[in-house]
């Protein structure tokens, strides 16, 4: 029985779990990105709307998806303590893995890959859901305090136990490769291994796994002719301006024609059947054409501030579980932004990576906002009066 004046563990826990306010800066930056993304998506998808039977259907659809996704994000952000999600993360992960491996069988092939499952008029891209499931389950495994007796295990069990986090990452990455979705496999591996590195993964694991991933990527590029064509087009797009170099040249033309301040919102010329995937993977080129280099830099700065704020929420989280989730979501958004812009500006070969909150795709936007809603929920349980509780190693 506790003496008078002593603070019991139950009282400490009740104080720790006291709900605070949402992180206002993070929410404002999120609103700015979503609104800017919706406006640019409406502009970039104008040619598709004009060519359809109902010119305004695309605009209405994008607005409905954005509003519904934002509403779901607010529900998640204001839900009870995010620790309740921990009970279901393993089941969620396993369900997403099953979807990943079912997609090549029941999915619809498009642009040489089978990445989407169609349910009536609704399309679902399982790899977008898988990223969130990976972050949640990996955070649960890495933050678990339960230790098993390794001495009682046989060699195989010991290997699986010691490399369980790496296996959790590799399984969905292989599923993405089966879909011929190499960019999805790349981002899954990047998210997972950066989380492991931040948590303190041994250097021997980093070198071994990193080398294996690089070799696998090279092998996949060599074995698939269209990937080699992308690499050749990246190295010298002028050599085949009407073939492999077409998309990247049109992207660079869009960026250059925008100049410093752009040609004006909605005034892009490249989006009219010149630049393929103008409303999807290459929407950043349209941003630069219409809003200029200044507009492009403003978008990059907003993303940078948003990722920084997410990392700050991670550092101040009360439990390692919440810290790793916020860190993983920030890594996911930051890496996708960097890779997408690097592709659009021809710094790296084309990967098919979307720009978060801007590129078309209802599944991507919905689950990206759900992920940020969880981070906002985590921000309500920060330690007051101190800057750090769990610092990412």
Tab-separated table of C-alpha atoms in Angstrom:
chain	number	residue	atom	x	y	z
A	1	UNK	CA	0.000	0.000	0.000
A	2	UNK	CA	1.398	3.394	-0.980
A	3	UNK	CA	2.217	5.866	1.785
A	4	UNK	CA	0.654	9.298	1.958
A	5	UNK	CA	2.275	11.701	-0.431
A	6	UNK	CA	3.668	8.957	-2.663
A	7	UNK	CA	2.703	8.895	-6.326
A	8	UNK	CA	1.617	5.435	-7.390
A	9	UNK	CA	2.406	4.033	-10.833
A	10	UNK	CA	-1.313	4.127	-11.665
A	11	UNK	CA	-1.407	7.872	-10.983
A	12	UNK	CA	1.704	8.403	-13.081
A	13	UNK	CA	0.146	6.446	-15.951
A	14	UNK	CA	-3.104	8.386	-15.680
A	15	UNK	CA	-1.165	11.645	-15.934
A	16	UNK	CA	0.853	10.317	-18.853
A	17	UNK	CA	-2.260	9.331	-20.778
A	18	UNK	CA	-3.955	12.706	-20.270
A	19	UNK	CA	-5.135	13.968	-23.642
A	20	UNK	CA	-3.911	17.347	-24.836
A	21	UNK	CA	-4.494	19.457	-27.935
A	22	UNK	CA	-3.700	18.515	-31.503
A	23	UNK	CA	-0.404	19.851	-32.857
A	24	UNK	CA	-1.645	23.041	-34.511
A	25	UNK	CA	1.416	23.607	-36.706
A	26	UNK	CA	1.250	20.063	-38.100
A	27	UNK	CA	-2.478	20.416	-38.799
A	28	UNK	CA	-2.068	23.802	-40.525
A	29	UNK	CA	0.729	22.481	-42.739
A	30	UNK	CA	-1.374	19.410	-43.564
A	31	UNK	CA	-4.352	21.599	-44.539
A	32	UNK	CA	-2.081	23.733	-46.733
A	33	UNK	CA	-0.663	20.680	-48.526
A	34	UNK	CA	-4.080	19.080	-49.065
A	35	UNK	CA	-5.654	22.306	-50.377
A	36	UNK	CA	-2.706	23.062	-52.664
A	37	UNK	CA	-2.731	19.452	-53.857
A	38	UNK	CA	-6.447	19.535	-54.645
A	39	UNK	CA	-6.144	22.788	-56.616
A	40	UNK	CA	-3.182	21.542	-58.639
A	41	UNK	CA	-4.866	18.177	-59.256
A	42	UNK	CA	-7.983	19.926	-60.595
A	43	UNK	CA	-5.787	22.009	-62.896
A	44	UNK	CA	-3.593	19.109	-64.072
A	45	UNK	CA	-6.598	16.860	-64.774
A	46	UNK	CA	-8.439	19.503	-66.847
A	47	UNK	CA	-7.675	17.778	-70.205
A	48	UNK	CA	-9.201	14.532	-68.913
A	49	UNK	CA	-12.309	16.404	-67.745
A	50	UNK	CA	-12.724	18.151	-71.086
A	51	UNK	CA	-12.515	14.861	-72.976
A	52	UNK	CA	-15.106	13.114	-70.806
A	53	UNK	CA	-18.879	13.021	-71.300
A	54	UNK	CA	-19.376	14.990	-68.070
A	55	UNK	CA	-16.700	17.753	-67.937
A	56	UNK	CA	-17.117	18.433	-64.217
A	57	UNK	CA	-17.281	14.816	-63.044
A	58	UNK	CA	-13.525	14.597	-62.465
A	59	UNK	CA	-13.459	17.820	-60.440
A	60	UNK	CA	-16.447	16.715	-58.342
A	61	UNK	CA	-14.880	13.284	-57.762
A	62	UNK	CA	-11.560	14.773	-56.631
A	63	UNK	CA	-13.319	17.181	-54.267
A	64	UNK	CA	-15.462	14.413	-52.754
A	65	UNK	CA	-12.423	12.144	-52.250
A	66	UNK	CA	-10.480	14.978	-50.601
A	67	UNK	CA	-13.342	15.986	-48.283
A	68	UNK	CA	-14.150	12.391	-47.251
A	69	UNK	CA	-10.458	11.567	-46.708
A	70	UNK	CA	-9.947	14.707	-44.609
A	71	UNK	CA	-13.040	13.890	-42.544
A	72	UNK	CA	-11.693	10.377	-41.877
A	73	UNK	CA	-8.350	11.911	-40.873
A	74	UNK	CA	-10.074	14.169	-38.314
A	75	UNK	CA	-11.995	11.195	-36.892
A	76	UNK	CA	-8.740	9.261	-36.465
A	77	UNK	CA	-6.971	12.296	-34.976
A	78	UNK	CA	-9.736	12.780	-32.400
A	79	UNK	CA	-10.256	9.074	-31.698
A	80	UNK	CA	-9.495	7.591	-28.266
A	81	UNK	CA	-5.879	6.967	-27.286
A	82	UNK	CA	-3.875	5.730	-30.302
A	83	UNK	CA	-2.588	2.820	-28.184
A	84	UNK	CA	-5.898	1.036	-28.890
A	85	UNK	CA	-4.695	0.560	-32.497
A	86	UNK	CA	-1.926	-1.681	-31.176
A	87	UNK	CA	-4.362	-4.555	-30.614
A	88	UNK	CA	-5.124	-4.821	-34.329
A	89	UNK	CA	-1.830	-3.964	-36.075
A	90	UNK	CA	-0.755	-7.592	-36.597
A	91	UNK	CA	-4.109	-8.560	-38.110
A	92	UNK	CA	-4.051	-5.425	-40.289
A	93	UNK	CA	-0.529	-6.242	-41.503
A	94	UNK	CA	-1.421	-9.854	-42.345
A	95	UNK	CA	-4.562	-8.784	-44.234
A	96	UNK	CA	-2.527	-6.293	-46.286
A	97	UNK	CA	0.112	-8.941	-47.086
A	98	UNK	CA	-2.631	-11.245	-48.390
A	99	UNK	CA	-3.951	-8.398	-50.570
A	100	UNK	CA	-0.441	-7.726	-51.902
A	101	UNK	CA	-0.044	-11.317	-53.098
A	102	UNK	CA	-3.619	-11.553	-54.395
A	103	UNK	CA	-3.266	-8.436	-56.552
A	104	UNK	CA	-1.243	-10.103	-59.389
A	105	UNK	CA	-3.939	-12.805	-59.534
A	106	UNK	CA	-7.194	-10.817	-59.310
A	107	UNK	CA	-5.965	-7.314	-60.107
A	108	UNK	CA	-6.181	-5.398	-63.364
A	109	UNK	CA	-3.086	-4.861	-65.471
A	110	UNK	CA	-2.235	-1.301	-66.477
A	111	UNK	CA	0.941	0.200	-67.968
A	112	UNK	CA	2.734	-3.143	-67.687
A	113	UNK	CA	2.007	-3.668	-63.971
A	114	UNK	CA	-0.797	-5.204	-61.913
A	115	UNK	CA	-1.126	-2.878	-58.937
A	116	UNK	CA	-4.870	-2.291	-58.588
A	117	UNK	CA	-7.837	-4.317	-57.417
A	118	UNK	CA	-11.208	-3.149	-58.759
A	119	UNK	CA	-14.422	-3.493	-56.776
A	120	UNK	CA	-17.065	-2.147	-59.136
A	121	UNK	CA	-16.135	1.477	-59.957
A	122	UNK	CA	-13.732	1.673	-56.991
A	123	UNK	CA	-10.040	0.883	-57.449
A	124	UNK	CA	-7.752	-0.024	-54.547
A	125	UNK	CA	-3.968	-0.002	-54.624
A	126	UNK	CA	-2.909	-2.433	-51.851
A	127	UNK	CA	0.694	-1.179	-51.788
A	128	UNK	CA	-0.522	2.205	-50.492
A	129	UNK	CA	-2.319	0.495	-47.599
A	130	UNK	CA	0.667	-1.798	-47.030
A	131	UNK	CA	2.964	1.129	-46.233
A	132	UNK	CA	0.775	2.151	-43.280
A	133	UNK	CA	0.382	-1.442	-42.105
A	134	UNK	CA	4.163	-1.919	-42.223
A	135	UNK	CA	4.813	1.214	-40.149
A	136	UNK	CA	2.252	0.219	-37.500
A	137	UNK	CA	3.335	-3.414	-37.172
A	138	UNK	CA	7.057	-2.645	-37.272
A	139	UNK	CA	6.559	-0.009	-34.562
A	140	UNK	CA	4.722	-2.601	-32.474
A	141	UNK	CA	7.470	-5.235	-32.882
A	142	UNK	CA	10.372	-2.835	-32.253
A	143	UNK	CA	8.755	-1.279	-29.177
A	144	UNK	CA	7.681	-4.574	-27.626
A	145	UNK	CA	9.319	-5.260	-24.277
A	146	UNK	CA	8.579	-8.987	-24.348
A	147	UNK	CA	11.738	-11.058	-24.760
A	148	UNK	CA	11.821	-14.757	-25.620
A	149	UNK	CA	14.344	-17.282	-24.384
A	150	UNK	CA	16.630	-17.716	-27.398
A	151	UNK	CA	18.516	-20.634	-25.808
A	152	UNK	CA	15.471	-22.883	-26.098
A	153	UNK	CA	15.108	-22.241	-29.837
A	154	UNK	CA	16.579	-24.280	-32.667
A	155	UNK	CA	18.752	-22.600	-35.303
A	156	UNK	CA	15.880	-21.775	-37.680
A	157	UNK	CA	13.694	-20.353	-34.908
A	158	UNK	CA	16.609	-18.291	-33.649
A	159	UNK	CA	17.268	-16.827	-37.107
A	160	UNK	CA	13.599	-15.963	-37.589
A	161	UNK	CA	13.444	-14.338	-34.151
A	162	UNK	CA	16.664	-12.322	-34.562
A	163	UNK	CA	15.692	-11.126	-38.047
A	164	UNK	CA	11.934	-10.834	-37.467
A	165	UNK	CA	11.861	-7.098	-38.206
A	166	UNK	CA	13.730	-7.554	-41.467
A	167	UNK	CA	11.387	-10.396	-42.479
A	168	UNK	CA	8.390	-8.135	-41.782
A	169	UNK	CA	9.834	-5.690	-44.343
A	170	UNK	CA	10.931	-8.199	-46.991
A	171	UNK	CA	7.580	-10.065	-47.228
A	172	UNK	CA	5.531	-7.090	-48.562
A	173	UNK	CA	8.483	-5.874	-50.659
A	174	UNK	CA	8.516	-9.217	-52.501
A	175	UNK	CA	4.744	-8.873	-52.936
A	176	UNK	CA	5.288	-5.494	-54.609
A	177	UNK	CA	7.892	-7.037	-56.945
A	178	UNK	CA	5.328	-9.717	-57.886
A	179	UNK	CA	3.047	-6.856	-58.971
A	180	UNK	CA	5.933	-5.468	-61.103
A	181	UNK	CA	5.771	-2.471	-58.790
A	182	UNK	CA	9.476	-1.847	-58.166
A	183	UNK	CA	8.943	1.673	-56.817
A	184	UNK	CA	6.531	0.233	-54.238
A	185	UNK	CA	9.147	-2.333	-53.176
A	186	UNK	CA	11.780	0.423	-52.943
A	187	UNK	CA	9.692	2.685	-50.710
A	188	UNK	CA	8.630	-0.237	-48.481
A	189	UNK	CA	12.288	-1.195	-47.968
A	190	UNK	CA	13.343	2.414	-47.385
A	191	UNK	CA	10.634	3.050	-44.800
A	192	UNK	CA	11.339	-0.179	-42.953
A	193	UNK	CA	15.124	-0.030	-42.883
A	194	UNK	CA	15.258	3.672	-41.956
A	195	UNK	CA	12.978	2.832	-39.018
A	196	UNK	CA	15.325	-0.032	-38.069
A	197	UNK	CA	18.357	2.242	-38.406
A	198	UNK	CA	16.727	4.886	-36.200
A	199	UNK	CA	15.870	2.239	-33.628
A	200	UNK	CA	19.478	1.043	-33.492
A	201	UNK	CA	19.880	-1.794	-35.996
A	202	UNK	CA	23.388	-3.362	-35.791
A	203	UNK	CA	25.845	-2.171	-38.444
A	204	UNK	CA	26.395	-5.731	-39.664
A	205	UNK	CA	22.680	-6.013	-40.440
A	206	UNK	CA	22.705	-2.649	-42.248
A	207	UNK	CA	25.653	-3.610	-44.479
A	208	UNK	CA	24.374	-7.099	-45.233
A	209	UNK	CA	20.773	-6.179	-45.905
A	210	UNK	CA	21.649	-2.969	-47.745
A	211	UNK	CA	23.991	-4.860	-50.048
A	212	UNK	CA	21.366	-7.540	-50.674
A	213	UNK	CA	18.691	-4.960	-51.530
A	214	UNK	CA	21.025	-3.148	-53.953
A	215	UNK	CA	21.965	-6.404	-55.713
A	216	UNK	CA	18.295	-7.403	-55.950
A	217	UNK	CA	17.427	-3.995	-57.434
A	218	UNK	CA	20.191	-4.269	-60.043
A	219	UNK	CA	19.088	-7.796	-60.965
A	220	UNK	CA	15.443	-6.725	-61.359
A	221	UNK	CA	16.493	-3.795	-63.547
A	222	UNK	CA	18.636	-5.981	-65.801
A	223	UNK	CA	16.049	-8.764	-66.132
A	224	UNK	CA	13.212	-6.434	-67.155
A	225	UNK	CA	13.806	-4.739	-70.553
A	226	UNK	CA	11.422	-1.832	-69.874
A	227	UNK	CA	13.367	-0.919	-66.713
A	228	UNK	CA	16.612	-0.836	-68.665
A	229	UNK	CA	14.903	1.390	-71.240
A	230	UNK	CA	13.944	3.799	-68.446
A	231	UNK	CA	17.542	3.896	-67.237
A	232	UNK	CA	18.817	4.555	-70.777
A	233	UNK	CA	16.190	7.257	-71.243
A	234	UNK	CA	17.271	8.875	-67.968
A	235	UNK	CA	20.942	8.911	-68.931
A	236	UNK	CA	20.406	10.482	-72.359
A	237	UNK	CA	16.780	11.469	-73.084
A	238	UNK	CA	17.812	13.468	-76.186
A	239	UNK	CA	18.993	10.252	-77.872
A	240	UNK	CA	15.385	9.053	-78.208
A	241	UNK	CA	13.189	12.176	-77.924
A	242	UNK	CA	10.100	10.479	-79.387
A	243	UNK	CA	10.472	7.267	-77.363
A	244	UNK	CA	12.153	6.628	-74.019
A	245	UNK	CA	13.176	10.254	-73.600
A	246	UNK	CA	9.754	11.763	-74.409
A	247	UNK	CA	8.290	11.918	-70.913
A	248	UNK	CA	11.331	13.329	-69.159
A	249	UNK	CA	11.965	15.892	-71.933
A	250	UNK	CA	8.356	17.103	-71.746
A	251	UNK	CA	8.689	17.304	-67.958
A	252	UNK	CA	11.828	19.433	-68.243
A	253	UNK	CA	10.155	21.631	-70.890
A	254	UNK	CA	7.259	22.229	-68.473
A	255	UNK	CA	9.593	23.203	-65.630
A	256	UNK	CA	11.705	25.497	-67.826
A	257	UNK	CA	8.729	27.174	-69.530
A	258	UNK	CA	7.330	28.163	-66.127
A	259	UNK	CA	10.312	30.386	-65.432
A	260	UNK	CA	10.506	32.097	-62.058
A	261	UNK	CA	6.816	32.903	-61.486
A	262	UNK	CA	5.010	30.532	-63.862
A	263	UNK	CA	2.520	30.954	-66.691
A	264	UNK	CA	-0.423	31.208	-64.297
A	265	UNK	CA	-2.744	28.778	-62.520
A	266	UNK	CA	-4.605	26.580	-65.003
A	267	UNK	CA	-2.553	27.891	-67.961
A	268	UNK	CA	-0.214	24.915	-68.441
A	269	UNK	CA	0.296	23.825	-72.037
A	270	UNK	CA	2.242	20.643	-71.364
A	271	UNK	CA	-0.708	18.950	-69.645
A	272	UNK	CA	-2.630	18.920	-72.954
A	273	UNK	CA	-1.431	15.523	-74.222
A	274	UNK	CA	2.231	16.508	-74.200
A	275	UNK	CA	3.308	15.323	-70.761
A	276	UNK	CA	2.086	11.780	-69.899
A	277	UNK	CA	0.826	11.252	-66.329
A	278	UNK	CA	0.524	15.016	-65.839
A	279	UNK	CA	-1.998	14.612	-63.012
A	280	UNK	CA	-0.190	11.686	-61.422
A	281	UNK	CA	3.564	11.027	-61.184
A	282	UNK	CA	4.574	14.206	-63.051
A	283	UNK	CA	2.272	16.720	-61.388
A	284	UNK	CA	5.264	18.560	-59.889
A	285	UNK	CA	6.279	19.569	-63.427
A	286	UNK	CA	2.833	21.167	-63.885
A	287	UNK	CA	3.239	22.945	-60.535
A	288	UNK	CA	6.511	24.457	-61.746
A	289	UNK	CA	5.047	25.370	-65.133
A	290	UNK	CA	1.984	27.128	-63.704
A	291	UNK	CA	3.429	28.526	-60.457
A	292	UNK	CA	7.065	28.840	-61.489
A	293	UNK	CA	10.235	27.829	-59.672
A	294	UNK	CA	9.017	29.915	-56.727
A	295	UNK	CA	5.875	27.780	-56.513
A	296	UNK	CA	7.911	24.567	-56.741
A	297	UNK	CA	10.249	25.718	-53.966
A	298	UNK	CA	7.243	26.708	-51.829
A	299	UNK	CA	5.855	23.161	-52.151
A	300	UNK	CA	9.229	21.659	-51.188
A	301	UNK	CA	9.484	23.993	-48.178
A	302	UNK	CA	5.969	23.021	-47.028
A	303	UNK	CA	6.892	19.350	-47.251
A	304	UNK	CA	10.144	19.991	-45.388
A	305	UNK	CA	8.375	21.797	-42.540
A	306	UNK	CA	5.698	19.100	-42.420
A	307	UNK	CA	8.263	16.289	-42.140
A	308	UNK	CA	10.248	18.263	-39.534
A	309	UNK	CA	7.125	18.742	-37.428
A	310	UNK	CA	6.311	15.042	-37.690
A	311	UNK	CA	9.820	14.136	-36.474
A	312	UNK	CA	9.406	16.574	-33.574
A	313	UNK	CA	6.150	14.838	-32.595
A	314	UNK	CA	8.057	11.541	-32.786
A	315	UNK	CA	10.818	12.791	-30.476
A	316	UNK	CA	8.323	14.018	-27.880
A	317	UNK	CA	6.045	10.962	-27.955
A	318	UNK	CA	5.463	9.302	-24.591
A	319	UNK	CA	5.888	5.701	-25.782
A	320	UNK	CA	8.333	4.197	-28.241
A	321	UNK	CA	5.336	2.773	-30.156
A	322	UNK	CA	3.984	6.242	-30.902
A	323	UNK	CA	7.465	7.623	-31.519
A	324	UNK	CA	8.214	5.026	-34.188
A	325	UNK	CA	4.826	5.493	-35.898
A	326	UNK	CA	5.275	9.264	-36.187
A	327	UNK	CA	8.845	8.784	-37.395
A	328	UNK	CA	7.829	6.137	-39.943
A	329	UNK	CA	5.011	8.274	-41.370
A	330	UNK	CA	7.377	11.256	-41.652
A	331	UNK	CA	9.964	9.094	-43.436
A	332	UNK	CA	7.306	7.764	-45.823
A	333	UNK	CA	6.084	11.240	-46.817
A	334	UNK	CA	9.582	12.718	-47.031
A	335	UNK	CA	11.038	9.871	-49.093
A	336	UNK	CA	8.128	9.826	-51.550
A	337	UNK	CA	8.429	13.576	-52.038
A	338	UNK	CA	12.196	13.414	-52.613
A	339	UNK	CA	11.986	10.460	-55.042
A	340	UNK	CA	9.087	11.960	-57.021
A	341	UNK	CA	10.772	15.338	-57.477
A	342	UNK	CA	14.095	13.655	-58.327
A	343	UNK	CA	12.335	11.691	-61.093
A	344	UNK	CA	10.514	14.736	-62.465
A	345	UNK	CA	13.771	16.727	-62.631
A	346	UNK	CA	15.675	13.744	-64.154
A	347	UNK	CA	18.012	13.280	-61.191
A	348	UNK	CA	17.109	9.569	-61.039
A	349	UNK	CA	15.374	7.147	-63.460
A	350	UNK	CA	11.582	7.035	-63.545
A	351	UNK	CA	10.103	4.919	-60.730
A	352	UNK	CA	6.353	5.602	-60.829
A	353	UNK	CA	6.389	7.280	-57.400
A	354	UNK	CA	3.468	9.575	-56.555
A	355	UNK	CA	3.775	12.998	-54.925
A	356	UNK	CA	1.933	12.792	-51.568
A	357	UNK	CA	-1.293	14.868	-51.329
A	358	UNK	CA	-0.895	16.084	-54.944
A	359	UNK	CA	-0.929	13.120	-57.342
A	360	UNK	CA	-4.249	11.595	-58.356
A	361	UNK	CA	-5.308	8.433	-56.568
A	362	UNK	CA	-8.019	8.086	-53.959
A	363	UNK	CA	-6.371	5.173	-52.110
A	364	UNK	CA	-3.111	7.089	-51.741
A	365	UNK	CA	-4.761	10.235	-50.405
A	366	UNK	CA	-7.122	8.400	-48.038
A	367	UNK	CA	-4.451	6.291	-46.361
A	368	UNK	CA	-1.900	9.088	-46.361
A	369	UNK	CA	-4.406	11.207	-44.433
A	370	UNK	CA	-5.250	8.304	-42.114
A	371	UNK	CA	-1.519	8.006	-41.352
A	372	UNK	CA	-1.240	11.725	-40.602
A	373	UNK	CA	-4.396	11.449	-38.478
A	374	UNK	CA	-2.613	8.849	-36.321
A	375	UNK	CA	0.371	11.219	-35.993
A	376	UNK	CA	-2.000	13.995	-34.876
A	377	UNK	CA	-3.501	11.591	-32.350
A	378	UNK	CA	0.017	10.873	-31.058
A	379	UNK	CA	0.632	14.626	-30.778
A	380	UNK	CA	-2.157	14.797	-28.173
A	381	UNK	CA	-0.092	12.658	-25.794
A	382	UNK	CA	3.131	14.617	-25.524
A	383	UNK	CA	5.142	15.052	-22.322
A	384	UNK	CA	4.499	18.500	-20.887
A	385	UNK	CA	7.342	20.506	-19.442
A	386	UNK	CA	10.117	18.563	-21.197
A	387	UNK	CA	11.363	18.328	-24.760
A	388	UNK	CA	12.120	14.592	-24.984
A	389	UNK	CA	10.722	11.339	-23.588
A	390	UNK	CA	11.728	8.819	-26.233
A	391	UNK	CA	14.439	10.013	-28.543
A	392	UNK	CA	14.892	7.961	-31.715
A	393	UNK	CA	18.287	6.300	-31.408
